[in-house]
Coordinates of C-alpha atoms and ligand atoms in Angstrom, one line a residue:
L22 CA 112.9 47.6 19.8
A23 CA 114.4 46.4 23.6
S24 CA 113.0 43.3 24.2
V25 CA 113.6 41.7 27.8
V26 CA 114.4 37.6 28.1
S27 CA 113.2 37.5 31.9
A28 CA 114.4 34.7 33.7
S29 CA 110.6 34.3 35.2
Q30 CA 110.1 32.7 31.5
A31 CA 112.7 30.5 31.7
A32 CA 111.3 26.8 32.0
V33 CA 113.9 25.8 34.1
A34 CA 115.0 25.9 38.3
A35 CA 114.9 29.3 40.4
P36 CA 117.8 31.2 39.8
P37 CA 120.3 31.4 42.6
A38 CA 119.9 34.9 43.7
S39 CA 122.8 36.9 43.0
A40 CA 122.1 35.9 39.4
A41 CA 119.0 37.6 39.3
A42 CA 121.1 40.4 40.5
L43 CA 123.1 40.7 37.2
K44 CA 122.9 43.7 35.0
L45 CA 123.3 42.9 31.6
T46 CA 122.7 44.5 28.2
I47 CA 123.2 43.2 25.2
L48 CA 123.9 45.5 21.8
Y49 CA 123.8 44.8 18.2
G50 CA 124.8 46.4 15.1
S51 CA 124.8 45.3 11.8
H52 CA 123.7 45.4 8.2
T53 CA 122.3 42.1 7.4
G54 CA 120.3 40.6 10.6
R55 CA 123.3 38.4 11.3
S56 CA 123.9 40.4 14.3
E57 CA 120.8 40.3 16.0
G58 CA 120.6 36.8 15.0
I59 CA 124.1 36.0 17.5
A60 CA 122.7 38.7 20.0
Q61 CA 119.0 36.8 20.3
K62 CA 121.4 33.1 20.3
L63 CA 123.3 34.3 23.4
A64 CA 119.8 35.7 25.2
G65 CA 118.9 32.2 24.8
V66 CA 121.7 30.1 26.4
L67 CA 121.7 33.2 28.6
E68 CA 118.1 32.8 29.5
Q69 CA 118.9 28.6 30.0
K70 CA 120.9 29.3 32.9
S71 CA 118.4 31.7 34.6
I72 CA 120.2 34.8 33.8
S73 CA 118.0 37.8 32.0
A74 CA 119.5 40.1 29.4
T75 CA 118.1 43.3 27.8
V76 CA 118.8 43.0 23.8
A77 CA 118.9 45.9 22.1
A78 CA 119.7 47.4 18.5
M79 CA 122.0 49.9 18.8
D80 CA 119.7 52.8 17.1
D81 CA 117.0 51.9 19.4
Y82 CA 119.5 52.3 22.4
N83 CA 120.9 55.9 24.0
P84 CA 124.2 55.2 24.4
K85 CA 124.4 57.6 27.3
Q86 CA 122.8 54.8 29.3
L87 CA 126.7 53.3 29.2
E88 CA 127.4 54.7 32.4
K89 CA 124.5 53.1 34.4
E90 CA 125.2 49.7 33.2
E91 CA 127.3 46.7 34.8
N92 CA 127.9 44.2 31.8
V93 CA 127.7 45.2 28.4
L94 CA 128.1 42.5 25.2
I95 CA 128.6 43.6 21.7
V96 CA 127.9 41.9 18.5
V97 CA 128.5 44.6 16.0
S98 CA 129.8 44.3 12.0
T99 CA 131.7 46.5 9.8
H100 CA 130.8 47.3 6.6
G101 CA 132.1 48.6 3.0
E102 CA 135.2 50.3 4.0
G103 CA 135.5 50.3 7.3
E104 CA 132.6 51.9 8.1
P105 CA 130.2 51.1 10.8
P106 CA 126.6 49.7 9.8
E107 CA 124.2 52.6 9.4
M108 CA 122.1 51.1 12.8
A109 CA 125.7 51.2 14.6
E110 CA 126.8 54.8 13.7
D111 CA 125.5 57.0 16.5
F112 CA 126.4 54.5 18.8
H113 CA 130.2 54.5 17.3
R114 CA 130.4 58.3 17.2
F115 CA 129.7 58.5 20.7
V116 CA 131.7 55.9 22.5
T117 CA 134.8 56.9 20.3
G118 CA 133.9 60.8 20.5
K119 CA 135.4 63.6 22.5
R120 CA 132.6 63.8 24.7
A121 CA 132.3 59.8 25.8
P122 CA 132.0 59.8 29.7
K123 CA 134.3 57.7 31.5
L124 CA 133.4 54.1 32.3
P125 CA 135.2 52.8 35.5
N126 CA 132.3 50.1 36.3
L127 CA 131.6 48.6 33.1
K128 CA 132.4 45.2 32.1
F129 CA 132.3 44.3 28.4
S130 CA 133.1 42.4 25.8
V131 CA 132.9 42.8 21.9
L132 CA 132.2 40.2 19.0
A133 CA 133.2 41.9 16.0
L134 CA 132.4 40.4 13.0
G135 CA 133.5 41.4 9.2
D136 CA 135.3 40.2 5.7
R137 CA 139.0 39.6 5.7
S138 CA 138.9 40.9 2.1
Y139 CA 138.7 44.3 3.3
K140 CA 141.6 46.1 4.4
L141 CA 139.7 48.1 7.2
F142 CA 138.5 44.2 8.8
C143 CA 136.2 44.2 11.8
K144 CA 136.8 48.4 12.3
T145 CA 133.7 48.9 14.0
G146 CA 134.3 46.6 16.4
L147 CA 137.7 47.2 17.3
D148 CA 137.4 51.1 17.3
I149 CA 134.3 50.6 20.1
D150 CA 136.8 48.1 21.8
H151 CA 139.1 50.4 22.3
A152 CA 137.6 53.0 23.0
L153 CA 135.8 51.2 26.1
K154 CA 138.8 50.5 27.4
K155 CA 140.0 54.4 26.8
A156 CA 137.0 55.2 29.3
G157 CA 138.2 52.7 31.8
A158 CA 135.7 50.0 31.1
T159 CA 137.3 46.2 32.0
E160 CA 137.2 43.8 28.9
L161 CA 135.4 40.7 30.4
F162 CA 136.8 38.5 27.6
P163 CA 138.8 39.9 24.8
I164 CA 137.5 41.3 21.3
V165 CA 136.4 38.5 19.1
T166 CA 137.3 39.3 15.3
C167 CA 135.1 37.2 13.1
D168 CA 135.6 36.7 9.4
V169 CA 132.8 35.3 7.1
D170 CA 132.8 32.0 8.5
Y171 CA 131.6 33.6 11.6
E172 CA 129.7 30.4 13.1
D173 CA 132.8 28.8 15.5
D174 CA 134.1 31.9 16.4
A175 CA 131.1 33.3 17.3
N176 CA 130.2 30.0 19.7
T177 CA 133.6 30.3 21.0
W178 CA 132.7 33.9 21.8
I179 CA 129.7 33.1 23.5
E180 CA 131.1 30.7 25.9
A181 CA 134.0 32.4 26.8
V182 CA 131.6 35.5 27.9
L183 CA 129.8 33.1 29.8
E184 CA 132.1 31.7 31.6
K185 CA 133.8 34.8 32.3
L186 CA 130.4 36.3 33.6
A187 CA 130.3 33.2 35.5
T188 CA 133.4 33.9 37.6
S189 CA 133.4 37.9 37.7
Q190 CA 129.8 37.3 39.7
P191 CA 130.3 35.3 42.7
G192 CA 126.8 33.2 43.4
T193 CA 126.7 32.5 39.2
A194 CA 129.3 30.2 39.6
A195 CA 127.2 27.6 39.0
L196 CA 127.0 29.1 35.1
A197 CA 128.8 26.3 32.5
P198 CA 129.4 26.9 29.1
A199 CA 126.1 26.4 26.9
A200 CA 125.5 22.7 26.9
T201 CA 123.4 22.0 23.5
S202 CA 120.3 20.2 24.3
E203 CA 120.4 16.6 23.2
N204 CA 116.4 16.0 22.7
Q205 CA 116.6 19.2 20.6
A206 CA 115.2 19.2 17.0
V207 CA 118.8 18.9 14.4
I208 CA 119.7 22.5 14.2
Y209 CA 121.1 23.2 10.5
N210 CA 123.3 25.9 9.9
Q211 CA 126.5 26.6 8.2
K212 CA 128.5 23.6 9.9
N213 CA 125.4 21.5 9.6
P214 CA 123.9 21.9 6.5
F215 CA 120.7 20.4 5.1
R216 CA 120.9 18.4 1.7
A217 CA 118.0 19.5 0.0
A218 CA 117.2 17.9 -3.3
V219 CA 116.6 20.1 -6.5
I220 CA 112.8 19.9 -7.6
D221 CA 112.7 22.1 -10.6
K222 CA 115.2 24.5 -12.4
V223 CA 114.1 26.9 -14.8
K224 CA 116.0 29.6 -16.5
I225 CA 113.7 32.8 -16.6
T226 CA 115.3 35.2 -18.5
G227 CA 114.8 34.8 -22.2
R228 CA 116.9 33.1 -25.0
D229 CA 118.1 36.9 -26.4
S230 CA 119.1 38.1 -22.9
D231 CA 122.7 39.0 -22.4
K232 CA 121.5 37.5 -18.8
E233 CA 121.3 34.1 -16.8
V234 CA 118.7 34.0 -13.9
Y235 CA 117.5 30.9 -13.2
H236 CA 114.6 29.9 -10.9
V237 CA 115.8 26.8 -8.2
E238 CA 113.1 25.3 -6.3
L239 CA 115.3 23.3 -3.5
D240 CA 113.2 20.6 -1.5
L241 CA 113.0 20.5 2.5
A242 CA 110.5 17.6 3.4
G243 CA 111.7 15.9 6.8
S244 CA 114.3 18.9 7.8
G245 CA 112.1 20.8 9.9
I246 CA 113.2 23.7 8.7
A247 CA 111.3 27.0 8.6
Y248 CA 111.8 30.0 7.4
Q249 CA 110.5 33.6 7.0
P250 CA 110.0 36.3 4.1
G251 CA 113.0 38.1 3.9
D252 CA 115.5 35.2 5.3
S253 CA 118.2 34.2 3.2
L254 CA 119.4 30.3 1.7
G255 CA 123.2 29.3 2.8
V256 CA 124.3 27.4 -0.5
L257 CA 127.5 25.4 0.5
A258 CA 128.7 25.4 -3.3
D259 CA 131.6 24.4 -4.9
N260 CA 134.6 25.7 -7.2
P261 CA 134.7 24.8 -11.0
P262 CA 136.7 22.1 -11.3
A263 CA 138.6 23.8 -14.6
L264 CA 139.4 26.5 -12.7
V265 CA 140.9 24.0 -10.2
D266 CA 142.6 22.0 -12.6
Q267 CA 144.5 25.2 -13.8
I268 CA 145.7 26.1 -10.8
I269 CA 147.0 22.3 -10.2
E270 CA 148.7 22.7 -13.4
T271 CA 149.8 25.9 -12.8
L272 CA 151.8 24.3 -9.4
K273 CA 152.5 21.3 -10.9
L274 CA 151.5 19.6 -8.0
N275 CA 149.8 16.2 -7.3
P276 CA 146.1 16.2 -7.0
E277 CA 146.1 13.3 -5.1
Q278 CA 148.6 14.4 -2.6
N279 CA 146.9 15.0 0.6
V280 CA 146.6 18.3 2.9
A281 CA 145.6 19.3 6.1
I282 CA 142.6 22.3 7.0
K283 CA 141.6 22.9 10.4
K284 CA 143.5 19.4 11.1
T285 CA 141.1 17.2 8.6
E286 CA 143.0 15.8 5.6
F287 CA 142.0 16.0 2.3
P288 CA 143.6 15.3 -1.2
L289 CA 144.7 18.7 -3.0
R290 CA 141.5 18.4 -5.6
V291 CA 139.2 17.8 -3.1
A292 CA 140.4 20.8 -1.0
L293 CA 140.6 23.2 -3.8
R294 CA 137.0 21.8 -5.4
H295 CA 135.1 22.3 -2.0
Q296 CA 137.1 23.6 0.8
V297 CA 138.7 27.3 0.2
E298 CA 137.6 30.0 -2.0
I299 CA 139.5 30.7 -5.5
T300 CA 137.0 32.0 -7.9
L301 CA 137.7 35.4 -5.8
I302 CA 140.6 36.9 -4.8
T303 CA 140.7 39.2 -0.8
R304 CA 143.1 41.3 0.0
D305 CA 144.4 39.2 2.5
V306 CA 145.3 36.6 0.1
I307 CA 147.1 38.5 -1.6
Q308 CA 149.2 40.3 1.3
K309 CA 149.4 36.8 2.6
Y310 CA 151.3 36.0 -1.3
A311 CA 153.3 38.9 -1.1
E312 CA 154.7 37.9 2.1
K313 CA 155.2 33.8 1.4
T314 CA 156.8 35.4 -2.0
A315 CA 158.7 38.0 -0.9
N316 CA 157.9 39.8 -4.4
A317 CA 157.7 43.7 -4.6
K318 CA 155.3 43.9 -6.9
V319 CA 152.8 41.8 -5.2
A320 CA 153.8 43.8 -1.9
E321 CA 153.2 47.2 -4.1
I322 CA 149.8 45.8 -4.8
V323 CA 148.5 45.1 -1.0
E324 CA 149.8 48.8 -0.1
N325 CA 148.5 51.0 -3.1
D326 CA 144.8 51.6 -2.1
A327 CA 143.9 51.9 -6.3
L328 CA 146.2 49.2 -7.1
L329 CA 144.5 47.1 -5.0
D330 CA 140.6 48.0 -5.7
Q331 CA 141.5 47.4 -9.5
Y332 CA 143.5 43.6 -8.4
L333 CA 140.1 42.5 -6.4
W334 CA 137.8 42.7 -9.2
G335 CA 138.0 40.5 -12.3
H336 CA 141.1 38.3 -10.7
D337 CA 141.3 35.1 -9.2
I338 CA 143.4 33.1 -7.4
L339 CA 145.0 31.6 -10.5
D340 CA 145.8 35.2 -11.7
L341 CA 148.5 35.6 -8.6
L342 CA 150.0 32.3 -9.7
V343 CA 150.4 32.9 -13.4
E344 CA 151.4 36.6 -13.4
F345 CA 153.6 36.3 -9.9
P346 CA 154.7 32.9 -10.5
A347 CA 155.8 31.2 -7.4
E348 CA 156.9 27.8 -5.9
L349 CA 154.3 26.5 -3.5
T350 CA 153.7 23.3 -2.0
A351 CA 150.4 21.9 -1.7
Q352 CA 149.7 23.0 1.6
E353 CA 151.3 26.3 1.3
L354 CA 149.2 27.1 -1.3
I355 CA 146.4 26.0 0.9
D356 CA 147.2 27.8 4.2
L357 CA 146.9 31.0 2.0
L358 CA 143.8 30.4 1.1
R359 CA 140.2 31.1 2.8
P360 CA 137.6 29.3 3.6
L361 CA 134.6 29.1 1.2
P362 CA 132.1 31.0 2.4
P363 CA 128.6 30.1 1.8
R364 CA 126.8 32.1 -0.8
L365 CA 123.4 33.9 0.7
Y366 CA 120.3 34.1 -1.7
S367 CA 117.1 35.7 -1.0
I368 CA 114.5 33.6 -0.6
S369 CA 111.8 34.3 -3.5
S370 CA 108.9 32.2 -1.8
S371 CA 106.6 31.9 1.1
Q372 CA 107.1 28.8 2.8
E373 CA 103.0 28.8 3.5
A374 CA 102.6 29.3 -0.1
V375 CA 105.2 26.4 -1.1
G376 CA 105.2 24.1 1.6
D377 CA 108.0 22.1 2.1
E378 CA 110.0 23.7 -0.7
V379 CA 112.2 26.7 -0.5
H380 CA 113.0 28.9 -4.0
I381 CA 115.8 30.8 -4.8
T382 CA 116.5 33.0 -8.1
V383 CA 120.3 33.1 -9.1
A384 CA 121.8 35.3 -11.7
T385 CA 124.7 33.1 -13.4
V386 CA 128.2 35.1 -13.1
R387 CA 130.3 34.9 -15.8
Y388 CA 132.5 37.0 -17.7
Q389 CA 135.7 37.7 -19.7
N390 CA 138.9 39.5 -17.7
K391 CA 142.3 39.3 -19.4
G392 CA 141.5 36.7 -22.2
R393 CA 139.8 34.1 -19.9
D394 CA 136.8 33.2 -19.0
R395 CA 135.6 33.0 -15.2
E396 CA 132.6 32.2 -13.1
G397 CA 131.0 32.6 -10.3
A398 CA 131.7 30.0 -7.5
A399 CA 127.7 29.2 -6.3
S400 CA 125.7 30.6 -9.7
T401 CA 127.6 28.2 -11.9
Y402 CA 127.5 25.6 -8.9
L403 CA 123.7 25.7 -9.6
A404 CA 123.5 26.4 -13.1
D405 CA 125.8 24.4 -14.3
R406 CA 127.2 22.0 -11.6
I407 CA 123.9 20.4 -10.0
E408 CA 120.6 19.1 -11.8
I409 CA 117.4 18.2 -10.8
D410 CA 117.1 15.5 -7.7
G411 CA 121.0 16.5 -7.1
E412 CA 121.5 17.6 -3.6
V413 CA 122.0 21.2 -2.2
P414 CA 123.8 22.0 0.8
V415 CA 121.6 24.7 2.4
Y416 CA 120.6 26.6 5.9
I417 CA 118.6 28.8 6.7
E418 CA 120.4 32.7 7.5
R419 CA 117.5 34.7 9.2
N420 CA 117.5 38.5 8.7
P421 CA 115.2 40.1 11.4
S422 CA 116.1 43.4 9.3
F423 CA 113.5 42.6 6.6
R424 CA 110.6 41.6 7.5
L425 CA 106.7 42.7 6.2
P426 CA 105.2 45.1 8.6
E427 CA 103.7 43.3 11.6
N428 CA 100.7 45.0 11.0
E429 CA 98.9 43.9 8.3
E430 CA 96.8 46.6 7.1
T431 CA 100.2 49.1 6.4
P432 CA 100.9 49.5 2.9
I433 CA 104.1 48.5 1.5
I434 CA 106.3 49.6 -1.4
M435 CA 108.8 47.4 -2.7
V436 CA 111.9 48.2 -5.2
G437 CA 113.6 45.9 -6.6
A438 CA 116.3 45.4 -9.7
G439 CA 117.3 42.4 -11.4
T440 CA 117.2 39.1 -8.9
G441 CA 116.3 41.7 -6.0
I442 CA 113.0 41.2 -7.3
A443 CA 113.1 37.4 -5.1
P444 CA 112.1 38.6 -1.6
F445 CA 109.1 40.4 -2.9
R446 CA 107.9 37.4 -4.7
A447 CA 108.2 35.8 -1.5
F448 CA 106.4 39.0 0.5
V449 CA 103.6 38.6 -1.9
Q450 CA 103.0 35.1 -2.0
H451 CA 102.7 35.4 1.9
S452 CA 100.5 38.2 1.6
E453 CA 98.5 36.5 -0.7
Q454 CA 98.1 33.2 1.6
Q455 CA 97.9 35.7 4.8
K456 CA 94.9 37.7 2.9
R457 CA 97.1 40.7 4.0
S458 CA 94.7 43.9 3.0
G459 CA 97.6 46.5 3.1
K460 CA 98.1 47.7 -0.5
S461 CA 100.8 46.9 -2.4
W462 CA 103.2 48.4 -4.8
L463 CA 106.2 46.9 -6.5
F464 CA 108.9 48.7 -8.7
F465 CA 111.3 46.4 -11.0
G466 CA 113.8 47.1 -13.2
E467 CA 116.3 44.8 -15.7
R468 CA 117.6 45.3 -19.0
T469 CA 114.4 44.6 -21.3
F470 CA 111.0 43.8 -21.6
H471 CA 111.1 40.8 -23.7
S472 CA 113.7 38.6 -22.2
D473 CA 114.5 39.9 -18.4
F474 CA 111.5 40.7 -17.2
L475 CA 111.5 37.9 -14.0
Y476 CA 108.4 36.1 -13.1
Q477 CA 106.5 38.0 -15.6
I478 CA 103.4 35.9 -15.6
E479 CA 103.1 35.4 -11.6
W480 CA 103.0 39.4 -11.1
Q481 CA 100.4 39.8 -13.9
K482 CA 98.1 37.0 -12.0
F483 CA 98.8 38.8 -8.6
L484 CA 98.0 42.2 -9.9
K485 CA 94.5 40.5 -11.5
K486 CA 93.6 38.9 -8.2
G487 CA 94.9 41.6 -6.1
V488 CA 97.1 40.5 -4.5
L489 CA 99.6 43.0 -6.0
N490 CA 97.9 46.5 -6.1
K491 CA 100.3 48.8 -8.6
I492 CA 103.5 47.8 -10.5
D493 CA 105.8 49.8 -12.6
L494 CA 109.1 48.7 -14.3
A495 CA 112.1 50.0 -15.6
F496 CA 113.7 48.1 -18.3
S497 CA 116.8 50.5 -18.8
R498 CA 117.7 48.4 -22.5
D499 CA 114.7 49.5 -24.4
Q500 CA 114.9 52.8 -25.3
E501 CA 118.0 55.2 -26.0
Q502 CA 118.1 56.6 -23.0
K503 CA 118.6 54.5 -19.5
I504 CA 114.8 54.4 -17.2
Y505 CA 116.1 52.7 -13.3
V506 CA 113.5 52.3 -10.7
Q507 CA 114.3 55.8 -9.3
H508 CA 113.4 57.1 -12.2
R509 CA 110.4 55.7 -12.0
L510 CA 110.0 56.6 -8.5
A511 CA 110.6 60.0 -9.4
E512 CA 107.3 59.5 -12.0
Q513 CA 105.5 58.8 -9.1
Q514 CA 106.9 61.2 -6.6
K515 CA 103.5 62.2 -5.3
E516 CA 101.7 58.7 -4.6
I517 CA 104.5 57.7 -3.1
F518 CA 104.8 60.3 -0.6
E519 CA 101.1 59.7 0.4
W520 CA 101.7 56.2 0.5
L521 CA 104.8 56.9 3.3
Q522 CA 102.3 59.5 4.9
N523 CA 99.9 56.7 5.0
G524 CA 102.2 54.7 6.8
A525 CA 103.4 52.8 4.3
S526 CA 106.8 50.7 4.5
F527 CA 109.6 50.7 1.8
Y528 CA 111.4 47.9 0.9
L529 CA 114.3 47.7 -1.2
C530 CA 116.8 45.0 -2.6
G531 CA 119.3 44.7 -5.0
D532 CA 123.0 46.0 -6.2
M533 CA 124.3 47.6 -3.1
K534 CA 127.0 49.8 -5.1
Q535 CA 125.0 52.0 -7.2
M536 CA 121.6 50.8 -7.7
A537 CA 120.7 51.2 -3.6
K538 CA 122.5 54.6 -3.3
D539 CA 120.2 56.0 -6.1
V540 CA 117.4 54.7 -5.0
Q541 CA 118.2 56.1 -1.8
K542 CA 118.7 59.3 -2.6
T543 CA 115.8 59.6 -5.2
L544 CA 113.4 58.5 -2.1
L545 CA 115.0 61.9 -0.2
E546 CA 114.3 63.7 -3.0
I547 CA 111.3 63.1 -3.0
I548 CA 110.2 63.2 0.7
Q549 CA 111.9 67.1 0.5
T550 CA 110.2 68.0 -2.5
Q551 CA 107.1 66.5 -1.6
G552 CA 106.7 67.2 1.9
G553 CA 108.2 70.8 1.4
L554 CA 110.8 70.0 3.7
T555 CA 114.5 71.3 3.9
E556 CA 117.3 69.1 3.3
E557 CA 118.0 68.5 6.7
Q558 CA 114.3 67.6 7.7
A559 CA 113.9 65.4 4.6
R560 CA 117.0 63.6 6.2
D561 CA 115.1 63.5 9.9
Y562 CA 111.7 61.8 7.9
F563 CA 114.1 59.1 6.4
K564 CA 115.9 58.8 9.6
K565 CA 112.4 58.2 11.2
L566 CA 111.2 55.6 8.7
K567 CA 114.7 53.6 9.1
K568 CA 114.5 54.1 13.0
E569 CA 110.7 52.6 12.7
K570 CA 111.7 49.3 10.3
R571 CA 109.5 51.3 7.3
F572 CA 112.5 51.4 5.5
Q573 CA 114.3 48.5 4.9
A574 CA 117.0 47.4 2.6
D575 CA 118.1 44.1 1.6
V576 CA 121.7 44.7 -0.3
Y577 CA 124.5 43.0 -1.8
Ligands
2AM622 P1 122.0 48.4 -17.0 O1 122.1 47.0 -16.7 O2 121.2 48.5 -18.3 O3 122.6 49.5 -16.8 C1 119.2 45.0 -13.1 O4 120.4 45.0 -12.9 C2 119.3 46.3 -13.7 O5 119.6 47.8 -12.8 C3 119.2 46.5 -15.3 O6 118.5 47.2 -15.8 C4 120.4 47.4 -15.0 O7 120.7 48.2 -15.9 C5 119.8 48.3 -13.8 N1 120.6 49.1 -12.9 C6 122.1 49.5 -13.7 N2 123.1 50.9 -12.8 C7 121.9 51.2 -12.0 C8 121.7 52.2 -10.6 N3 122.6 52.9 -10.4 N4 120.4 52.3 -10.5 C9 119.1 51.9 -10.5 N5 119.0 50.6 -11.5 C10 120.8 50.2 -12.3

């Protein structure tokens, strides 16, 4: 839904006459709510400057309107292998397509969100930037591309765009870069996290499970932090000390030697423990390593997509250093690595139910490859390196695209596999507090009933109280053949379709690569069969669900 932040609502002095005349549209498109968050922040800053902007999701915006626009600011992410996020698909196709109109009167700027670990970094943003220039539009400020640690770059872009709007529009010259209000409450974010004490940490998978999942409760008292069901918790973890030591030993470096990261000095050991990513390897690191070492074998990995894909799984920085030895100074090593990004966990509590606490559900990542034990950074940080009463640096990452329906009578269908159950615990807790009247139905999939039925007792209580109306379980390893959540959906297809026809919203959370794809495929089949539709009609039905925000996914 397009929302207009009106200048008249701003509690500031009347705008200069020409400021009111500035026509400005902010468009966002992303897979998570990140781009929307940035777009809304930008609109908020503009509002303080008495400039009203129309903010719209790309899939709510008719791109033919571009011809009538004067200033357009675009915040868009890239997804997977260079693809636009679904919400941006039509917009991207339109502006990059053959029939795109000329836009000589348009001024624009693009903020592209991406992940450098993928080959086609920020491709969607770059495509749109290129297409608009080709259409004759003028850039207000050159495109800014951001990696996973996007906050600084996004803020730089916001400030630059504000300044440009001021100078390109005589009469609004009073516009200055956003000043942060001093009497505002402290805002916790990636750069300035809140140190939340661990209240409780319980392993919720059984002794026989191959998995190790923890329920972690953190204390937000005194922070003023508010979150909503569907939001994520950003955790600023540290790296496994054993891996840090092995890297230092392999390169025969002095752990106490200082290295600089963005002008701040740290002893090497501290930098490797807290500042840079070492448990994963990304394409740009391999590329930089190839350049630095002039090693043809490493270069081959970067150039060959199949080899690269193979290498990106199950390898870390130490593998590179051991398999393709090179002499590096401490600073050279650090310069190869990227900042340690926060890890986002879907919040598994409702603040209305738990007050000053926030709960997360953490699957510990441990596996073996090439004869060496490997660990995920954040999950083992929470499982092994943080005790009860210890403090975890956290912040809230809003997810406006994963929200309970506004209408409290709307029925909800929730499908979660593994720790994908987390946000649904928050949804159901919230429904109980709000005395939500809409029916609810949960599908949950894990390996075994005996050891992996996460929050079993809670679901049983919710069922008994009628806060949850139905539950269907898919334990994949309790029998010969695999049973997954989508099989349960298919079994219940008549009723699922009835729920959808009655206006239900469908939520999906869990693994993106396989589960999410398979569930969506099954849902499409259900719509087609039960609705007596053609494949194309079923796709349109599904598209409409998405457009009405009645299909929402939180996948990772
Ligand atoms: P598996 O590990 O036995 O294959 C949470 O990880 C649950 O999701 C597990 O039961 C897992 O089953 C299951 N799972 C794995 N692949 C899946 C897929 N493509 N679709 C749905 N569930 C899947």
